[in-house]
PDB file of C-alpha atoms in Angstrom:
ATOM      1  CA  MET A   1       1.775   7.150   9.543  1.00 74.00           C
ATOM      2  CA  SER A   2       3.310   3.716  11.613  1.00 82.00           C
ATOM      3  CA  ARG A   3       1.368   1.445   9.277  1.00 86.00           C
ATOM      4  CA  THR A   4       2.889   3.594   6.046  1.00 86.00           C
ATOM      5  CA  VAL A   5       6.025   3.309   6.601  1.00 88.00           C
ATOM      6  CA  ILE A   6       5.825  -0.412   8.058  1.00 91.00           C
ATOM      7  CA  GLY A   7       3.605  -1.381   5.874  1.00 89.00           C
ATOM      8  CA  THR A   8       5.469   0.540   2.646  1.00 90.00           C
ATOM      9  CA  VAL A   9       8.446  -1.313   3.656  1.00 92.00           C
ATOM     10  CA  LEU A  10       7.655  -4.593   4.404  1.00 93.00           C
ATOM     11  CA  THR A  11       5.110  -4.869   0.714  1.00 93.00           C
ATOM     12  CA  VAL A  12       7.751  -3.282  -0.651  1.00 92.00           C
ATOM     13  CA  LEU A  13      10.596  -6.239  -0.093  1.00 93.00           C
ATOM     14  CA  MET A  14       8.010  -9.093   0.106  1.00 92.00           C
ATOM     15  CA  ALA A  15       7.775  -7.856  -4.052  1.00 92.00           C
ATOM     16  CA  ALA A  16      11.511  -6.902  -4.429  1.00 92.00           C
ATOM     17  CA  PHE A  17      11.778 -10.542  -2.998  1.00 92.00           C
ATOM     18  CA  LEU A  18       8.735 -12.350  -4.678  1.00 92.00           C
ATOM     19  CA  GLY A  19       9.441 -10.161  -8.434  1.00 91.00           C
ATOM     20  CA  TYR A  20      13.455 -11.587  -8.649  1.00 91.00           C
ATOM     21  CA  MET A  21      12.269 -15.497  -7.401  1.00 91.00           C
ATOM     22  CA  PHE A  22      10.313 -15.712  -9.581  1.00 91.00           C
ATOM     23  CA  THR A  23      12.265 -14.793 -12.275  1.00 89.00           C
ATOM     24  CA  ARG A  24      15.384 -17.560 -11.234  1.00 88.00           C
ATOM     25  CA  GLU A  25      14.844 -20.790 -13.194  1.00 83.00           C
ATOM     26  CA  THR A  26      15.760 -23.586  -9.968  1.00 82.00           C
ATOM     27  CA  MET A  27      12.576 -22.562  -8.080  1.00 84.00           C
ATOM     28  CA  TRP A  28      10.514 -25.882  -7.615  1.00 86.00           C
ATOM     29  CA  LYS A  29       7.264 -24.803  -9.481  1.00 86.00           C
ATOM     30  CA  ARG A  30       8.457 -21.767 -10.655  1.00 86.00           C
ATOM     31  CA  LYS A  31       5.399 -21.177 -12.765  1.00 87.00           C
ATOM     32  CA  LEU A  32       2.295 -22.405 -11.367  1.00 90.00           C
ATOM     33  CA  TRP A  33       2.959 -20.240  -8.304  1.00 89.00           C
ATOM     34  CA  TYR A  34       3.605 -17.110 -10.852  1.00 89.00           C
ATOM     35  CA  ARG A  35       0.446 -18.933 -12.257  1.00 88.00           C
ATOM     36  CA  PHE A  36      -1.311 -18.683  -8.862  1.00 89.00           C
ATOM     37  CA  VAL A  37      -0.117 -15.477  -7.440  1.00 87.00           C
ATOM     38  CA  ILE A  38      -2.149 -14.142 -10.407  1.00 86.00           C
ATOM     39  CA  LEU A  39      -5.175 -15.922 -10.240  1.00 87.00           C
ATOM     40  CA  THR A  40      -5.689 -14.143  -7.649  1.00 85.00           C
ATOM     41  CA  MET A  41      -6.362 -10.588  -9.482  1.00 84.00           C
ATOM     42  CA  TYR A  42      -8.846 -12.080 -10.930  1.00 84.00           C
ATOM     43  CA  PHE A  43     -10.944 -13.052  -7.746  1.00 81.00           C
ATOM     44  CA  ASN A  44     -12.284 -11.620  -4.219  1.00 79.00           C
ATOM     45  CA  ALA A  45     -14.736 -13.502  -2.339  1.00 78.00           C
ATOM     46  CA  GLY A  46     -16.467 -10.024  -1.250  1.00 82.00           C
ATOM     47  CA  ILE A  47     -16.390  -8.015   2.451  1.00 86.00           C
ATOM     48  CA  ILE A  48     -17.705 -10.778   4.410  1.00 89.00           C
ATOM     49  CA  PRO A  49     -15.217 -13.982   4.370  1.00 89.00           C
ATOM     50  CA  TRP A  50     -12.638 -11.584   3.868  1.00 88.00           C
ATOM     51  CA  TYR A  51     -13.895 -10.821   7.500  1.00 90.00           C
ATOM     52  CA  ILE A  52     -14.711 -13.972   9.024  1.00 91.00           C
ATOM     53  CA  THR A  53     -10.851 -14.365   7.696  1.00 89.00           C
ATOM     54  CA  MET A  54      -9.746 -11.674   9.446  1.00 90.00           C
ATOM     55  CA  LYS A  55     -11.319 -12.202  12.355  1.00 90.00           C
ATOM     56  CA  ASN A  56     -10.755 -16.643  12.859  1.00 92.00           C
ATOM     57  CA  LEU A  57      -6.962 -15.328  12.140  1.00 90.00           C
ATOM     58  CA  HIS A  58      -7.996 -13.399  14.652  1.00 89.00           C
ATOM     59  CA  LEU A  59      -6.625  -9.731  13.489  1.00 88.00           C
ATOM     60  CA  THR A  60      -9.514  -8.566  14.858  1.00 88.00           C
ATOM     61  CA  ASN A  61      -8.028  -4.722  17.158  1.00 89.00           C
ATOM     62  CA  ASN A  62      -4.647  -6.256  15.609  1.00 89.00           C
ATOM     63  CA  PHE A  63      -2.329  -4.029  13.902  1.00 90.00           C
ATOM     64  CA  LEU A  64      -1.339  -6.912  11.414  1.00 89.00           C
ATOM     65  CA  ALA A  65      -3.660  -6.326   9.870  1.00 89.00           C
ATOM     66  CA  TYR A  66      -2.857  -2.768   8.276  1.00 89.00           C
ATOM     67  CA  VAL A  67       0.359  -4.730   7.049  1.00 89.00           C
ATOM     68  CA  LEU A  68      -0.552  -8.769   6.030  1.00 89.00           C
ATOM     69  CA  PRO A  69      -3.303  -8.623   3.718  1.00 87.00           C
ATOM     70  CA  ALA A  70      -1.453  -6.504   2.002  1.00 85.00           C
ATOM     71  CA  LEU A  71       2.286  -8.617   1.468  1.00 88.00           C
ATOM     72  CA  VAL A  72       1.825  -9.824  -0.639  1.00 87.00           C
ATOM     73  CA  SER A  73       0.289  -7.588  -4.391  1.00 88.00           C
ATOM     74  CA  PRO A  74      -0.158  -8.870  -7.759  1.00 90.00           C
ATOM     75  CA  PHE A  75       0.450  -6.266  -9.101  1.00 89.00           C
ATOM     76  CA  ASN A  76       3.702  -5.659  -7.884  1.00 90.00           C
ATOM     77  CA  ILE A  77       4.948  -7.609  -7.414  1.00 91.00           C
ATOM     78  CA  ILE A  78       4.493  -8.424 -12.037  1.00 89.00           C
ATOM     79  CA  LEU A  79       5.829  -5.088 -12.277  1.00 88.00           C
ATOM     80  CA  VAL A  80       9.021  -5.955 -10.232  1.00 90.00           C
ATOM     81  CA  LYS A  81      10.156  -9.718 -11.793  1.00 90.00           C
ATOM     82  CA  THR A  82       9.817  -7.736 -15.748  1.00 87.00           C
ATOM     83  CA  TYR A  83      11.687  -5.126 -14.617  1.00 88.00           C
ATOM     84  CA  VAL A  84      14.086  -7.713 -12.850  1.00 89.00           C
ATOM     85  CA  GLU A  85      14.165  -9.589 -16.623  1.00 87.00           C
ATOM     86  CA  SER A  86      14.336  -7.074 -18.411  1.00 85.00           C
ATOM     87  CA  THR A  87      18.459  -6.612 -15.743  1.00 85.00           C
ATOM     88  CA  PRO A  88      21.599  -8.456 -17.391  1.00 85.00           C
ATOM     89  CA  LYS A  89      20.997 -11.120 -16.150  1.00 85.00           C
ATOM     90  CA  GLU A  90      25.114 -12.037 -15.977  1.00 86.00           C
ATOM     91  CA  LEU A  91      25.064  -9.970 -13.761  1.00 85.00           C
ATOM     92  CA  GLN A  92      23.408 -13.113 -10.866  1.00 85.00           C
ATOM     93  CA  ASP A  93      24.798 -15.505 -12.529  1.00 85.00           C
ATOM     94  CA  ALA A  94      28.923 -13.900 -12.496  1.00 87.00           C
ATOM     95  CA  ALA A  95      27.744 -13.385  -8.775  1.00 85.00           C
ATOM     96  CA  GLU A  96      26.820 -17.292  -8.542  1.00 85.00           C
ATOM     97  CA  ILE A  97      29.884 -18.272 -10.038  1.00 86.00           C
ATOM     98  CA  ASP A  98      31.398 -16.782  -6.749  1.00 83.00           C
ATOM     99  CA  GLY A  99      29.799 -18.217  -4.575  1.00 83.00           C
ATOM    100  CA  ALA A 100      26.881 -16.632  -3.630  1.00 82.00           C
ATOM    101  CA  GLY A 101      23.563 -17.827  -2.883  1.00 85.00           C
ATOM    102  CA  THR A 102      20.184 -16.670  -3.550  1.00 85.00           C
ATOM    103  CA  LEU A 103      19.704 -13.895  -0.630  1.00 88.00           C
ATOM    104  CA  ARG A 104      23.396 -12.836  -1.134  1.00 88.00           C
ATOM    105  CA  VAL A 105      23.000 -12.142  -5.121  1.00 88.00           C
ATOM    106  CA  PHE A 106      19.409 -10.658  -4.143  1.00 89.00           C
ATOM    107  CA  GLY A 107      20.818  -7.869  -1.770  1.00 88.00           C
ATOM    108  CA  SER A 108      24.045  -7.447  -3.169  1.00 87.00           C
ATOM    109  CA  VAL A 109      22.935  -7.297  -7.041  1.00 88.00           C
ATOM    110  CA  VAL A 110      19.290  -7.331  -7.485  1.00 89.00           C
ATOM    111  CA  LEU A 111      18.108  -4.863  -5.142  1.00 89.00           C
ATOM    112  CA  PRO A 112      20.817  -2.325  -6.662  1.00 89.00           C
ATOM    113  CA  ILE A 113      20.102  -2.490  -9.344  1.00 88.00           C
ATOM    114  CA  ILE A 114      15.779  -2.120  -9.555  1.00 88.00           C
ATOM    115  CA  LYS A 115      15.789   0.775  -7.003  1.00 85.00           C
ATOM    116  CA  PRO A 116      13.589   2.701  -9.905  1.00 83.00           C
ATOM    117  CA  ILE A 117      10.399  -0.026 -10.021  1.00 87.00           C
ATOM    118  CA  LEU A 118      11.022  -0.042  -5.994  1.00 89.00           C
ATOM    119  CA  ALA A 119      10.500   3.048  -6.434  1.00 85.00           C
ATOM    120  CA  THR A 120       7.601   2.666  -8.065  1.00 84.00           C
ATOM    121  CA  VAL A 121       6.491   0.750  -6.059  1.00 88.00           C
ATOM    122  CA  ALA A 122       6.558   2.068  -2.893  1.00 87.00           C
ATOM    123  CA  ILE A 123       4.326   5.115  -3.969  1.00 84.00           C
ATOM    124  CA  PHE A 124       1.818   3.054  -4.887  1.00 84.00           C
ATOM    125  CA  THR A 125       1.608   1.554  -1.326  1.00 88.00           C
ATOM    126  CA  ALA A 126       2.212   4.131   0.270  1.00 86.00           C
ATOM    127  CA  VAL A 127      -1.009   6.339  -1.367  1.00 83.00           C
ATOM    128  CA  GLY A 128      -2.282   2.801  -1.277  1.00 85.00           C
ATOM    129  CA  GLN A 129      -1.585   2.818   2.893  1.00 87.00           C
ATOM    130  CA  TRP A 130      -2.198   6.899   3.236  1.00 84.00           C
ATOM    131  CA  ASN A 131      -5.947   6.775   2.133  1.00 82.00           C
ATOM    132  CA  SER A 132      -7.233   3.484   3.327  1.00 84.00           C
ATOM    133  CA  PHE A 133      -9.557   3.277   5.641  1.00 83.00           C
ATOM    134  CA  GLN A 134     -12.292   0.938   5.208  1.00 85.00           C
ATOM    135  CA  ASP A 135     -10.130  -1.840   7.155  1.00 86.00           C
ATOM    136  CA  THR A 136      -9.893   0.304   9.952  1.00 87.00           C
ATOM    137  CA  LEU A 137     -14.070   0.828   9.804  1.00 87.00           C
ATOM    138  CA  LEU A 138     -14.216  -2.434   9.904  1.00 88.00           C
ATOM    139  CA  LEU A 139     -12.226  -4.508  13.002  1.00 89.00           C
ATOM    140  CA  MET A 140     -10.363  -1.684  14.368  1.00 87.00           C
ATOM    141  CA  THR A 141     -12.919  -1.174  18.070  1.00 86.00           C
ATOM    142  CA  ASP A 142     -10.258   0.364  20.109  1.00 85.00           C
ATOM    143  CA  THR A 143      -9.502   3.779  19.295  1.00 84.00           C
ATOM    144  CA  LYS A 144      -5.083   3.172  20.027  1.00 86.00           C
ATOM    145  CA  LEU A 145      -5.122   1.400  16.642  1.00 85.00           C
ATOM    146  CA  HIS A 146      -6.989   4.483  14.682  1.00 86.00           C
ATOM    147  CA  THR A 147      -5.550   6.007  11.804  1.00 83.00           C
ATOM    148  CA  LEU A 148      -5.344   9.633  11.188  1.00 80.00           C
ATOM    149  CA  GLN A 149      -7.304   8.234   7.440  1.00 81.00           C
ATOM    150  CA  PHE A 150     -10.422   7.123   9.585  1.00 83.00           C
ATOM    151  CA  VAL A 151     -10.400   9.315  12.209  1.00 80.00           C
ATOM    152  CA  LEU A 152     -10.402  12.169   9.149  1.00 78.00           C
ATOM    153  CA  TYR A 153     -13.899  10.066   7.555  1.00 78.00           C
ATOM    154  CA  GLN A 154     -15.082  10.849  11.016  1.00 78.00           C
ATOM    155  CA  TYR A 155     -14.584  14.320  10.397  1.00 74.00           C
ATOM    156  CA  ILE A 156     -16.260  14.651   7.355  1.00 73.00           C
ATOM    157  CA  ASN A 157     -18.602  12.601   7.915  1.00 73.00           C
ATOM    158  CA  GLN A 158     -19.943  15.480  10.842  1.00 71.00           C
ATOM    159  CA  ALA A 159     -18.972  18.090   9.535  1.00 64.00           C
ATOM    160  CA  ASN A 160     -22.555  19.233   8.375  1.00 62.00           C
ATOM    161  CA  SER A 161     -24.146  18.073  12.083  1.00 66.00           C
ATOM    162  CA  LEU A 162     -20.942  19.921  13.530  1.00 60.00           C
ATOM    163  CA  VAL A 163     -21.980  22.769  11.505  1.00 59.00           C
ATOM    164  CA  SER A 164     -25.862  22.826  12.596  1.00 63.00           C
ATOM    165  CA  LEU A 165     -24.883  22.273  16.191  1.00 61.00           C
ATOM    166  CA  LEU A 166     -22.304  25.624  16.014  1.00 57.00           C
ATOM    167  CA  THR A 167     -25.291  27.894  15.212  1.00 56.00           C
ATOM    168  CA  SER A 168     -27.857  26.735  17.356  1.00 60.00           C
ATOM    169  CA  ASN A 169     -25.798  26.863  20.190  1.00 57.00           C
ATOM    170  CA  ALA A 170     -25.555  30.069  18.652  1.00 52.00           C
ATOM    171  CA  GLY A 171     -26.905  32.892  21.256  1.00 51.00           C
ATOM    172  CA  SER A 172     -27.729  35.965  18.564  1.00 50.00           C
ATOM    173  CA  ASP A 173     -28.605  35.577  14.851  1.00 56.00           C
ATOM    174  CA  ALA A 174     -24.901  38.212  14.471  1.00 51.00           C
ATOM    175  CA  ILE A 175     -23.533  35.479  15.975  1.00 50.00           C
ATOM    176  CA  GLN A 176     -24.950  32.893  14.975  1.00 52.00           C
ATOM    177  CA  GLN A 177     -24.401  34.628  11.381  1.00 55.00           C
ATOM    178  CA  ALA A 178     -21.094  34.748  12.458  1.00 52.00           C
ATOM    179  CA  LEU A 179     -20.318  31.236  12.760  1.00 51.00           C
ATOM    180  CA  SER A 180     -21.499  29.975   9.539  1.00 51.00           C
ATOM    181  CA  THR A 181     -19.533  32.250   7.283  1.00 52.00           C
ATOM    182  CA  ALA A 182     -16.538  30.594   9.607  1.00 53.00           C
ATOM    183  CA  GLN A 183     -17.136  27.631   9.290  1.00 56.00           C
ATOM    184  CA  THR A 184     -18.705  25.278   6.984  1.00 61.00           C
ATOM    185  CA  ALA A 185     -19.385  21.186   6.171  1.00 62.00           C
ATOM    186  CA  THR A 186     -17.719  22.270   2.923  1.00 68.00           C
ATOM    187  CA  SER A 187     -14.931  24.489   4.693  1.00 68.00           C
ATOM    188  CA  VAL A 188     -15.164  21.328   6.587  1.00 66.00           C
ATOM    189  CA  ARG A 189     -14.211  19.019   3.877  1.00 69.00           C
ATOM    190  CA  MET A 190     -11.390  21.136   2.361  1.00 74.00           C
ATOM    191  CA  THR A 191      -9.593  21.090   5.834  1.00 72.00           C
ATOM    192  CA  VAL A 192     -10.183  16.859   6.041  1.00 71.00           C
ATOM    193  CA  THR A 193      -8.358  16.791   1.365  1.00 73.00           C
ATOM    194  CA  ILE A 194      -5.487  19.176   2.213  1.00 78.00           C
ATOM    195  CA  ILE A 195      -4.706  17.517   4.872  1.00 74.00           C
ATOM    196  CA  VAL A 196      -4.835  14.060   3.263  1.00 73.00           C
ATOM    197  CA  VAL A 197      -3.214  15.090   0.588  1.00 75.00           C
ATOM    198  CA  THR A 198      -0.205  16.979   2.344  1.00 77.00           C
ATOM    199  CA  PRO A 199       1.805  14.398   3.584  1.00 74.00           C
ATOM    200  CA  ILE A 200       1.913  12.638  -0.063  1.00 71.00           C
ATOM    201  CA  LEU A 201       2.606  15.426  -2.042  1.00 75.00           C
ATOM    202  CA  LEU A 202       5.700  16.268   0.137  1.00 75.00           C
ATOM    203  CA  VAL A 203       7.140  13.184  -0.763  1.00 72.00           C
ATOM    204  CA  TYR A 204       6.341  11.962  -3.852  1.00 70.00           C
ATOM    205  CA  PRO A 205       9.355  14.163  -4.875  1.00 72.00           C
ATOM    206  CA  PHE A 206      11.673  12.191  -3.248  1.00 69.00           C
ATOM    207  CA  PHE A 207      10.531   9.906  -5.577  1.00 65.00           C
ATOM    208  CA  GLN A 208       9.728  11.005  -8.741  1.00 64.00           C
ATOM    209  CA  ARG A 209      13.514  10.711 -10.614  1.00 63.00           C
ATOM    210  CA  PHE A 210      12.653   7.560 -10.384  1.00 62.00           C
ATOM    211  CA  PHE A 211       9.478   6.474 -10.432  1.00 60.00           C
ATOM    212  CA  VAL A 212       8.547   7.043 -14.733  1.00 58.00           C
ATOM    213  CA  LYS A 213      11.518   4.925 -15.887  1.00 57.00           C
ATOM    214  CA  GLY A 214      10.044   3.087 -13.183  1.00 55.00           C
ATOM    215  CA  ILE A 215       7.023   1.989 -14.611  1.00 56.00           C
ATOM    216  CA  MET A 216       8.764   2.435 -18.172  1.00 57.00           C
ATOM    217  CA  ILE A 217      10.443  -0.304 -17.932  1.00 54.00           C
ATOM    218  CA  GLY A 218       8.648  -2.477 -15.016  1.00 46.00           C
ATOM    219  CA  ALA A 219       4.824  -1.966 -17.412  1.00 49.00           C
ATOM    220  CA  VAL A 220       6.368  -3.678 -21.356  1.00 48.00           C
ATOM    221  CA  LYS A 221       9.122  -5.863 -21.504  1.00 47.00           C
ATOM    222  CA  GLY A 222      10.746  -5.372 -24.839  1.00 46.00           C
TER     223      GLY A 222
END
């Protein structure tokens, strides 16, 4: 849960700030940095170079491994940038005339008017963080850092073994039949699925009113 909350908050703030900065013409080499970020969407080094990089950065068995790699998301930055460009530029100009700096304009003017796209990015990020388990599988050997998704992933893989163990240890045919009927590999998988989906189902209604507006305006300009 802490991974989802912290990772979502930091990723949304980073996407909001970078998306805003890429709309400012005064940013040094703005187009160059924006194209560099977008370029990362088309190239992926693969799992082995990624693992070596994470290990060299001492992010194995480190909670920061859940947060830092996801901070800069090109897709989220594009959504925020496009949304900011659709808002009245006069609001930022008025704040700058009154003496507001870049951070003040971002915090007091930009953030309040881009809440729909931030809610959209928050949903995407939260779902991704909540469902992720591969980084735990590859990087974390400390059980204290194992996420719920990884534990549930283990349960799913062990479902058949658990059911077989229960039925093999049953003393009589009646007990064995009762256990096999009460708990099957499918029932274990379905239970795990419900546990995984329920938190997202509970959170989504609070963001639903922002989601459609945010994704439409943030994805299409004009």
